[in-house]
Tab-separated table of C-alpha atoms in Angstrom:
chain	number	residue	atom	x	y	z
A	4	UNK	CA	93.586	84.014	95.956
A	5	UNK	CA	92.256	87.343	95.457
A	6	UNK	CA	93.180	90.369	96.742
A	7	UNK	CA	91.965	93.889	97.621
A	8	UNK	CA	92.899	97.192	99.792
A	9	UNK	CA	90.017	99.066	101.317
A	10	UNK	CA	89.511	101.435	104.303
A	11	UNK	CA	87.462	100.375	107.130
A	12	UNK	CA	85.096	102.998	108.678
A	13	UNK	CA	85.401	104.216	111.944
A	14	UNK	CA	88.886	102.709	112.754
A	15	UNK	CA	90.387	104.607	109.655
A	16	UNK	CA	92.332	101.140	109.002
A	17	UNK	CA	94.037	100.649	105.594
A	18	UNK	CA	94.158	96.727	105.264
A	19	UNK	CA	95.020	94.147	102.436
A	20	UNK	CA	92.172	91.752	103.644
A	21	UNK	CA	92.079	88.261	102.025
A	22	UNK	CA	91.399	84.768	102.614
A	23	UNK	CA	91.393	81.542	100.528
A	24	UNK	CA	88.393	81.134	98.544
A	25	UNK	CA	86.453	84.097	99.328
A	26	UNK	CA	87.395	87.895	99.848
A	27	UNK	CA	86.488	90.047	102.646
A	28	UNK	CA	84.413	93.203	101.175
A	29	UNK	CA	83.187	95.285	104.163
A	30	UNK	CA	80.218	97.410	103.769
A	31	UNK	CA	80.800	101.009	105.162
A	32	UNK	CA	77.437	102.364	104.891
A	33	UNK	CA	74.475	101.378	106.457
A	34	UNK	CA	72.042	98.583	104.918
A	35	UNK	CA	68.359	98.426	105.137
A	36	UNK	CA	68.536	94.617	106.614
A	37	UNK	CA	69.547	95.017	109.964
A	38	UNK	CA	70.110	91.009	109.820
A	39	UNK	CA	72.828	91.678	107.395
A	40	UNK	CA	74.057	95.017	109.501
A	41	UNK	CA	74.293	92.974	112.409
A	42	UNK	CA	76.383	90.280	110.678
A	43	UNK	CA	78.975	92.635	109.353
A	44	UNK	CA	79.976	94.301	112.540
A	45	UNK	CA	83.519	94.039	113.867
A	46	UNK	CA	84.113	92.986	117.134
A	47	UNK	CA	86.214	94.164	119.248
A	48	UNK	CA	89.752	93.873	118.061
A	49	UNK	CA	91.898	90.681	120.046
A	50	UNK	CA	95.619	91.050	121.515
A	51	UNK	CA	98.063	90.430	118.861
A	52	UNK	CA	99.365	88.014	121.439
A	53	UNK	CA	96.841	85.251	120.367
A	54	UNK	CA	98.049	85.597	116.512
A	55	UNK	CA	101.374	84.205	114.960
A	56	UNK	CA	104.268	85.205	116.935
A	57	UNK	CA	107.054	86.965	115.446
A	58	UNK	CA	108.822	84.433	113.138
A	59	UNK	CA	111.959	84.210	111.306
A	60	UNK	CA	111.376	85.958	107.766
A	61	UNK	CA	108.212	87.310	108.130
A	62	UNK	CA	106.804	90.774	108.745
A	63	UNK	CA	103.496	91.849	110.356
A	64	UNK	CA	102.104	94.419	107.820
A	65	UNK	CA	98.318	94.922	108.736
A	66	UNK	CA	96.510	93.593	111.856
A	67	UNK	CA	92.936	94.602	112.631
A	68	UNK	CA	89.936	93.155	113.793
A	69	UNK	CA	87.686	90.466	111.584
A	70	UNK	CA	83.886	90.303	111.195
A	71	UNK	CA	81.837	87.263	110.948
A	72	UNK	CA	81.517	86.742	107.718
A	73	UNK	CA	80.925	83.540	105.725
A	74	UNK	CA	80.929	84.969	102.028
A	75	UNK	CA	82.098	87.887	100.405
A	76	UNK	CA	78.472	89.533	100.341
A	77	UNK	CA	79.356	89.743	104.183
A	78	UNK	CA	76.679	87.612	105.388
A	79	UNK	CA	76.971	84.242	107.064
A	80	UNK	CA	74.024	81.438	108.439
A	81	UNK	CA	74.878	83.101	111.658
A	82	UNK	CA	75.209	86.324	113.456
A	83	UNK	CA	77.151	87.347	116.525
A	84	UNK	CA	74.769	87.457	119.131
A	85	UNK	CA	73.634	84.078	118.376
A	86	UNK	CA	76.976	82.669	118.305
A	87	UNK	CA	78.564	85.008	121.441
A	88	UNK	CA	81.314	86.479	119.443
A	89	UNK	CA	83.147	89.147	121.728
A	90	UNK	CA	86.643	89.365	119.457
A	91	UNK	CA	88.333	88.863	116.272
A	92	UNK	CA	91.641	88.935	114.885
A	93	UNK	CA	93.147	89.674	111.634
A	94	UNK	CA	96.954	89.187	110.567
A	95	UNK	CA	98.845	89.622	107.363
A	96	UNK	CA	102.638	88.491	107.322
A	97	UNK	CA	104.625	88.724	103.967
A	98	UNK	CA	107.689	87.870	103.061
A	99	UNK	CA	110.709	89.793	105.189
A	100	UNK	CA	112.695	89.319	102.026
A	101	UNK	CA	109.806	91.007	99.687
A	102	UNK	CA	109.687	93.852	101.964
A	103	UNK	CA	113.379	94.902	101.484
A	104	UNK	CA	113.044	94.193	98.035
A	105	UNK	CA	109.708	96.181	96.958
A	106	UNK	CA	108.822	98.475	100.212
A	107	UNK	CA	105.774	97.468	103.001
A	108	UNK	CA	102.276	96.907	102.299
A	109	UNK	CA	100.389	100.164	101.115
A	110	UNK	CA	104.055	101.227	99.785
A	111	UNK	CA	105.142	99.207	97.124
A	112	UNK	CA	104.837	95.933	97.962
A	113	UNK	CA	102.560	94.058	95.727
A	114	UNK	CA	100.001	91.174	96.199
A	115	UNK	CA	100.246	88.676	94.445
A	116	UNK	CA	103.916	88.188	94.739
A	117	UNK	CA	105.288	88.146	91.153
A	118	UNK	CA	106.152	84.912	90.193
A	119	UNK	CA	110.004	85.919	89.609
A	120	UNK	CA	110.159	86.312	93.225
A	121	UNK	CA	107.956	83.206	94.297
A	122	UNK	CA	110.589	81.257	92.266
A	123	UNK	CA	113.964	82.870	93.554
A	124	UNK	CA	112.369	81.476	97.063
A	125	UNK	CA	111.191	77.829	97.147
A	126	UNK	CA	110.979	76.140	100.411
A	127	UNK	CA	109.482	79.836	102.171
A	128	UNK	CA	106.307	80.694	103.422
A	129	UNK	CA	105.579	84.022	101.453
A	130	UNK	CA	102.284	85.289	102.757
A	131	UNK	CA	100.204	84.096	105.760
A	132	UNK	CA	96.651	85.028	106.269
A	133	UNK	CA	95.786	85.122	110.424
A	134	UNK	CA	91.841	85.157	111.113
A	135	UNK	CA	90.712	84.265	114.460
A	136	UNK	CA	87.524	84.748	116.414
A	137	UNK	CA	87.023	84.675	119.937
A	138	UNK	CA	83.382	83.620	121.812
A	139	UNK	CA	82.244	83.436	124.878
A	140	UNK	CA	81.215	80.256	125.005
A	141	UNK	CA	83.271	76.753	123.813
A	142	UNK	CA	80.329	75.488	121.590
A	143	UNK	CA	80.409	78.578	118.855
A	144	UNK	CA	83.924	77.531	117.385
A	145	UNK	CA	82.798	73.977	116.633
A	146	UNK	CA	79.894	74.779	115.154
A	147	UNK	CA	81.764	77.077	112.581
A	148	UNK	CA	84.340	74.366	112.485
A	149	UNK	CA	81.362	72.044	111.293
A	150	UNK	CA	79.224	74.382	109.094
A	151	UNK	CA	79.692	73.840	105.353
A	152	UNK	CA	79.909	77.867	104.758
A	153	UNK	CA	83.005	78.241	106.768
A	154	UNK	CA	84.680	74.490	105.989
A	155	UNK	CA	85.207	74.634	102.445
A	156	UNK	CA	83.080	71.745	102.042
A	157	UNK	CA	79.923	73.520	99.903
A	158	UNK	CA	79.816	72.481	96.252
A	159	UNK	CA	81.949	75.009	94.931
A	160	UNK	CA	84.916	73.931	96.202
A	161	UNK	CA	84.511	70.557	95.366
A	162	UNK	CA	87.239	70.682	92.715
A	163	UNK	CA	89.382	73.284	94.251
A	164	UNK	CA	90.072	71.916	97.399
A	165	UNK	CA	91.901	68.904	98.645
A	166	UNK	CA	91.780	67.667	102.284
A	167	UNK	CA	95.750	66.697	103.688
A	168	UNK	CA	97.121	65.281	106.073
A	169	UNK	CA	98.892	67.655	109.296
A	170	UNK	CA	95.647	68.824	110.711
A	171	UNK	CA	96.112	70.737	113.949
A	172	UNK	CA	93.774	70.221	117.621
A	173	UNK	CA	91.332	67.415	115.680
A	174	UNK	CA	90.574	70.693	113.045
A	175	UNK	CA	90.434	70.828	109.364
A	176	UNK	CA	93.512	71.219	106.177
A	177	UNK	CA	93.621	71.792	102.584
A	178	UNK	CA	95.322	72.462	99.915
A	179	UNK	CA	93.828	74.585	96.820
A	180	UNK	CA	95.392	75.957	93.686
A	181	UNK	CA	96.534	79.732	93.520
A	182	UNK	CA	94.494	81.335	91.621
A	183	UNK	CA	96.897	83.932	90.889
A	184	UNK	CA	99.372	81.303	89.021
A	185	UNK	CA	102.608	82.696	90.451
A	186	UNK	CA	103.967	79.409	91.658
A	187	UNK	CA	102.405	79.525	94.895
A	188	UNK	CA	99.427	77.175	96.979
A	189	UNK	CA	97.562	77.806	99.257
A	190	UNK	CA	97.282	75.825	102.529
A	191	UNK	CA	94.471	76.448	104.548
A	192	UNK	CA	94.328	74.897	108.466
A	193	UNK	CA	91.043	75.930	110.186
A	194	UNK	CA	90.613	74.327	114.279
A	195	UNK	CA	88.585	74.936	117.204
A	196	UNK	CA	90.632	75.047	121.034
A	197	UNK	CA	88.655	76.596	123.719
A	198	UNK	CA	86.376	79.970	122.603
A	199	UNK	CA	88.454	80.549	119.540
A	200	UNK	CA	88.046	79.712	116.139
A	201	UNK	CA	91.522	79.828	113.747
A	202	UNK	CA	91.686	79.818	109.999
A	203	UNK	CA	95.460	80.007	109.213
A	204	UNK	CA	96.073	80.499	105.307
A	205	UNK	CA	100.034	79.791	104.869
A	206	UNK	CA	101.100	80.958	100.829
A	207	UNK	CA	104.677	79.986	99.141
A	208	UNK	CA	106.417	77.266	96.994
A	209	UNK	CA	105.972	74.879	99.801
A	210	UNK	CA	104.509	72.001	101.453
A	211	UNK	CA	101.601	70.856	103.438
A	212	UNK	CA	103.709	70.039	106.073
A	213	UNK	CA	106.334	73.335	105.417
A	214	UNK	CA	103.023	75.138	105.665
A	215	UNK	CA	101.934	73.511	108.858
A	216	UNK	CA	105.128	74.656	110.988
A	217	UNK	CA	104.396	78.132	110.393
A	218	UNK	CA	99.980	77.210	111.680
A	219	UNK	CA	101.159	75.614	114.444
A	220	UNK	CA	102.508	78.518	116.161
A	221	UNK	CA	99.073	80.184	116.464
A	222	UNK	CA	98.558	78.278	120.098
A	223	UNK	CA	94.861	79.159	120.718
């Protein structure tokens, strides 16, 4: 998993914004495509009450809203008015026990983990990634739960990615190889419930199914 920090225009938001298999890289000045502009906007930011919940060991350290996107060029097949998005959601949690040890986010606390510290903690979740969108209508989140560019299911991941059991609400889970070899994986769970869509990316020296109790607690 990469990693990167950027400011977002307009909100003034400093955010370590990541996801498995692709990175988030917003543009903050205009482009000549308006297609593209209007698939890059951020919707208005959701309640932190629909993300993970407060959970023993882990710290909230940026939360913010989430675009569209498919790819890291920030462009999708889709763009919000033709899908009704009205909200999104972004989360990072880290390790409660890397915090006291190295400082917060923005202050110390680097991502990746080093792998000294992903082995002094097997058995934890270490980072989880939080992105949900909200629509106004209940056919947008299937269709993104069903679309190859947000599935993991396009040729490039053929040989990253491995479906697993412990999928939550009928939705999709994998497993794929940290790319930053410090003794993590990286278990993606990605469902549909209602007008939201959920991609829940759960990082440590851990299990599918380790990895699913922390998902789980996202209830939309």
């Amino acid at each position: 998993m990469q990693r990167i920090s950027m400011i977002i225009a307009g909100g003034g938001l400093l955010m370590a914004m990541a996801t498995a298999g692709w990175l988030y890289q917003p543009k903050t000045r205009a482009v000549a495509n308006p297609t593209r502009l209007a698939s890059t906007n951020f919707p208005p930011t959701l309640s932190r009450t629909v993300g993970l919940p407060p959970l023993n060991g882990l710290t909230l350290e940026r939360s913010g809203s989430t675009p569209l996107w498919a790819n890291k060029s920030g462009t999708g097949p889709f763009t919000p008015s033709q899908l009704g998005l009205v909200g999104g959601l972004y989360q990072i949690w880290t390790s409660s026990a890397a915090v006291t040890q190295y400082g917060s986010l923005g202050h110390g606390l680097p991502l990746p983990l080093p792998a000294s510290f992903v082995h002094a903690h097997p058995g934890r979740p270490l980072e989880v990634y939080v992105r949900i969108l909200r629509f106004n209508n209940a056919k947008a989140p299937v269709t993104l739960l069903q679309n190859a560019d947000y599935n993991f299911r396009l040729p490039v991941y053929k040989n990253r990615v491995t479906p697993i059991p412990g999928t939550i609400a009928g939705g999709s889970a994998y497993a794929m190889p940290n790319q930053d070899n410090n003794g993590e994986t990286d278990y993606v769970f990605q469902w549909a419930r209602g007008d939201y869509w959920n991609q829940i990316t759960v990082l440590g020296p851990i299990s599918g199914s380790q990895a699913r109790s922390v998902a789980v607690h996202v209830t939309q």
